[in-house]
Coordinates of C-alpha atoms in Angstrom, one line a residue:
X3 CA 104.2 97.3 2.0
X4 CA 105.1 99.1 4.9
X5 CA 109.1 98.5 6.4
X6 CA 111.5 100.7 7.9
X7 CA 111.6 102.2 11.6
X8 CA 110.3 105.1 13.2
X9 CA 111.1 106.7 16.2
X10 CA 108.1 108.1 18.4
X11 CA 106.5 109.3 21.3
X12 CA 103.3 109.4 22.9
X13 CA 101.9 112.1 24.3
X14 CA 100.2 113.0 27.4
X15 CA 97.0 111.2 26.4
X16 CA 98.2 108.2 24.8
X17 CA 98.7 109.1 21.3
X18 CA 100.9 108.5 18.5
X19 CA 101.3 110.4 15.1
X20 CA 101.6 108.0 12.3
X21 CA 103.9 109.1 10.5
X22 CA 103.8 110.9 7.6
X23 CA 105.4 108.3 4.8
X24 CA 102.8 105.5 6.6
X25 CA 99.7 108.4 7.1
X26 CA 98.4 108.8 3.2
X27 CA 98.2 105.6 2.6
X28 CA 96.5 104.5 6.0
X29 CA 94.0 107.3 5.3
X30 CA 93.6 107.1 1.4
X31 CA 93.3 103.0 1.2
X32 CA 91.9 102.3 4.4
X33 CA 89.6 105.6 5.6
X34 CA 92.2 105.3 8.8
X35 CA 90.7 102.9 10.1
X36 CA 93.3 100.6 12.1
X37 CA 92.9 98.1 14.6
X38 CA 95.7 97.3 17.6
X39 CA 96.1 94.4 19.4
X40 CA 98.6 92.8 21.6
X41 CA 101.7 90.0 20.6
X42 CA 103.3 87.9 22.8
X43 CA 106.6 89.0 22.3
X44 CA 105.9 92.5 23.8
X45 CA 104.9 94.5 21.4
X46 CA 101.8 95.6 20.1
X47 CA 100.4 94.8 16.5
X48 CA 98.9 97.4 14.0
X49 CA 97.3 96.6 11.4
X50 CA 95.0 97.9 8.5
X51 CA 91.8 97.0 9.1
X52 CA 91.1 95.0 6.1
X53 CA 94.5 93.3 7.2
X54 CA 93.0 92.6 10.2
X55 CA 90.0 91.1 9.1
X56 CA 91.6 88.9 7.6
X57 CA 93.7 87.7 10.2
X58 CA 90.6 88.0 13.1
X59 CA 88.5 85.2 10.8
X60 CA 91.8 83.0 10.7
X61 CA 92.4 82.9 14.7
X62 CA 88.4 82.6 15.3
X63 CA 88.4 79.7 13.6
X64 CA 91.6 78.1 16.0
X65 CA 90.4 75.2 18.3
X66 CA 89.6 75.0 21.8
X67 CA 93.0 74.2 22.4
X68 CA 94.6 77.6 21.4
X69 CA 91.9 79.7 23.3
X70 CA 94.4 81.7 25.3
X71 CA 96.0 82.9 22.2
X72 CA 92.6 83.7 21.5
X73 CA 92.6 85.5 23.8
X74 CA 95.8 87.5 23.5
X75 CA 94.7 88.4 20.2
X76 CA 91.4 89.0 20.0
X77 CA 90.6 89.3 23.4
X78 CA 93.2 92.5 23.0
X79 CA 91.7 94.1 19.9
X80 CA 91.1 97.5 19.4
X81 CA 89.5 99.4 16.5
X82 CA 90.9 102.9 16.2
X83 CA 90.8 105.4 13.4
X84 CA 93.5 108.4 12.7
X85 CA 92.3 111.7 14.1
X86 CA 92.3 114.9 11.9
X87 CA 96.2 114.8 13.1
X88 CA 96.9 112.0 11.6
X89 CA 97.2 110.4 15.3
X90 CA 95.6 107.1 17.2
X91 CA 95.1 106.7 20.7
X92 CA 96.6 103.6 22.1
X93 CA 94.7 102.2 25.0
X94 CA 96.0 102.5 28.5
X95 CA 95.2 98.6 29.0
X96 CA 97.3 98.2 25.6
X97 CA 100.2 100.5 27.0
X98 CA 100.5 98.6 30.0
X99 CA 100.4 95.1 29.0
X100 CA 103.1 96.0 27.1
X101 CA 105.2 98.6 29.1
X102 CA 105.1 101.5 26.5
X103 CA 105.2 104.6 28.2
X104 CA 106.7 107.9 26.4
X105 CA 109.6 106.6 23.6
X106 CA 108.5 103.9 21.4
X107 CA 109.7 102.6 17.8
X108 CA 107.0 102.1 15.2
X109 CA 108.3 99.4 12.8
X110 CA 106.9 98.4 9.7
X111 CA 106.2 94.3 8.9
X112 CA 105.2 94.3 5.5
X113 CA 101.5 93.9 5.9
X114 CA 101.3 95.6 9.2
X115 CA 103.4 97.5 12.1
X116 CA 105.1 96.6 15.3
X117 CA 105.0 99.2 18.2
X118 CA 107.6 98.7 21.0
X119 CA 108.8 100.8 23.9
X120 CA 112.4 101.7 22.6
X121 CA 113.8 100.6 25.6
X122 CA 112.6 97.0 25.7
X123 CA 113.0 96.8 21.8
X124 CA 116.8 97.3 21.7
X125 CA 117.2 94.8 24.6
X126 CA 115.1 92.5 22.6
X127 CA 117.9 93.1 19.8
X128 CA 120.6 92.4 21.5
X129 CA 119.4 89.4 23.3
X130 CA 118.8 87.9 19.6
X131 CA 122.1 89.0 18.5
X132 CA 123.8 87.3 21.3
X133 CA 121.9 84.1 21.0
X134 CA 122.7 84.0 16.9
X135 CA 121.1 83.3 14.2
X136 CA 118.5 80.4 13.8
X137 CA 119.3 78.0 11.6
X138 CA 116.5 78.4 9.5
X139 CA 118.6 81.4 8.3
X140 CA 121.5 79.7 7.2
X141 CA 121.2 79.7 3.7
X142 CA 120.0 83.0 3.8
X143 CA 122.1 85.3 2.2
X144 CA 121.7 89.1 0.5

């Protein structure tokens, strides 16, 4: 179960350093071996590649009718491994498409990670603050 935030940068080639909290695990139960892809919200997805797996048979199995999000998510797919650093290269297609450039927040889902550009995330934040909470939430209480 991964959760909590983690604040990052890239380096000059693209790279992020997992972590160390997330890094044992990634390497010890999965060999490091990841696979990115895009979301529509603006962020990009990482996730185990077991985790992954599962996921890529479930949205290859979608209809005709939900090819572009094929597309989005598969068609955006990377398979990456951690480097003797403990680091993964995110693609400079992936980087774009999603505006990370230097200061990004790793955020952990549960079953996988979100990557953001700090920037964008904490306007993504407040614009859901502003706009309140869904009602699906309203019974929601800790």
């Amino acid at each position: 179960m991964f959760q909590g935030p983690s604040a990052l940068n890239l380096d000059a080639k693209g790279r992020m350093s997992i972590p160390a909290r997330y890094r044992d695990a990634l390497s010890e139960q999965f060999a490091g071996r990841v696979t990115l892809t895009r979301h529509p919200d603006g962020c990009l997805l990482l996730f185990p590649r077991p985790t992954w797996e599962s996921h890529r048979e479930q949205i290859a199995a979608w209809p005709i009718q939900a090819r572009d999000w094929k597309r989005i998510f598969l068609g955006n797919a990377f398979d990456v491994e951690l480097d003797s650093a403990g680091r993964i290269l995110i693609a400079p297609e992936l980087r774009n498409a999603v505006g990370i450039e230097r200061d990004i927040m790793l955020l952990g889902m549960g079953s996988h990670f979100e990557i953001w550009d700090a920037g964008r995330l904490a306007e993504n934040e407040a614009n859901a603050k502003a706009a309140g909470a869904p009602d699906v939430l309203n019974n929601f209480s800790f």
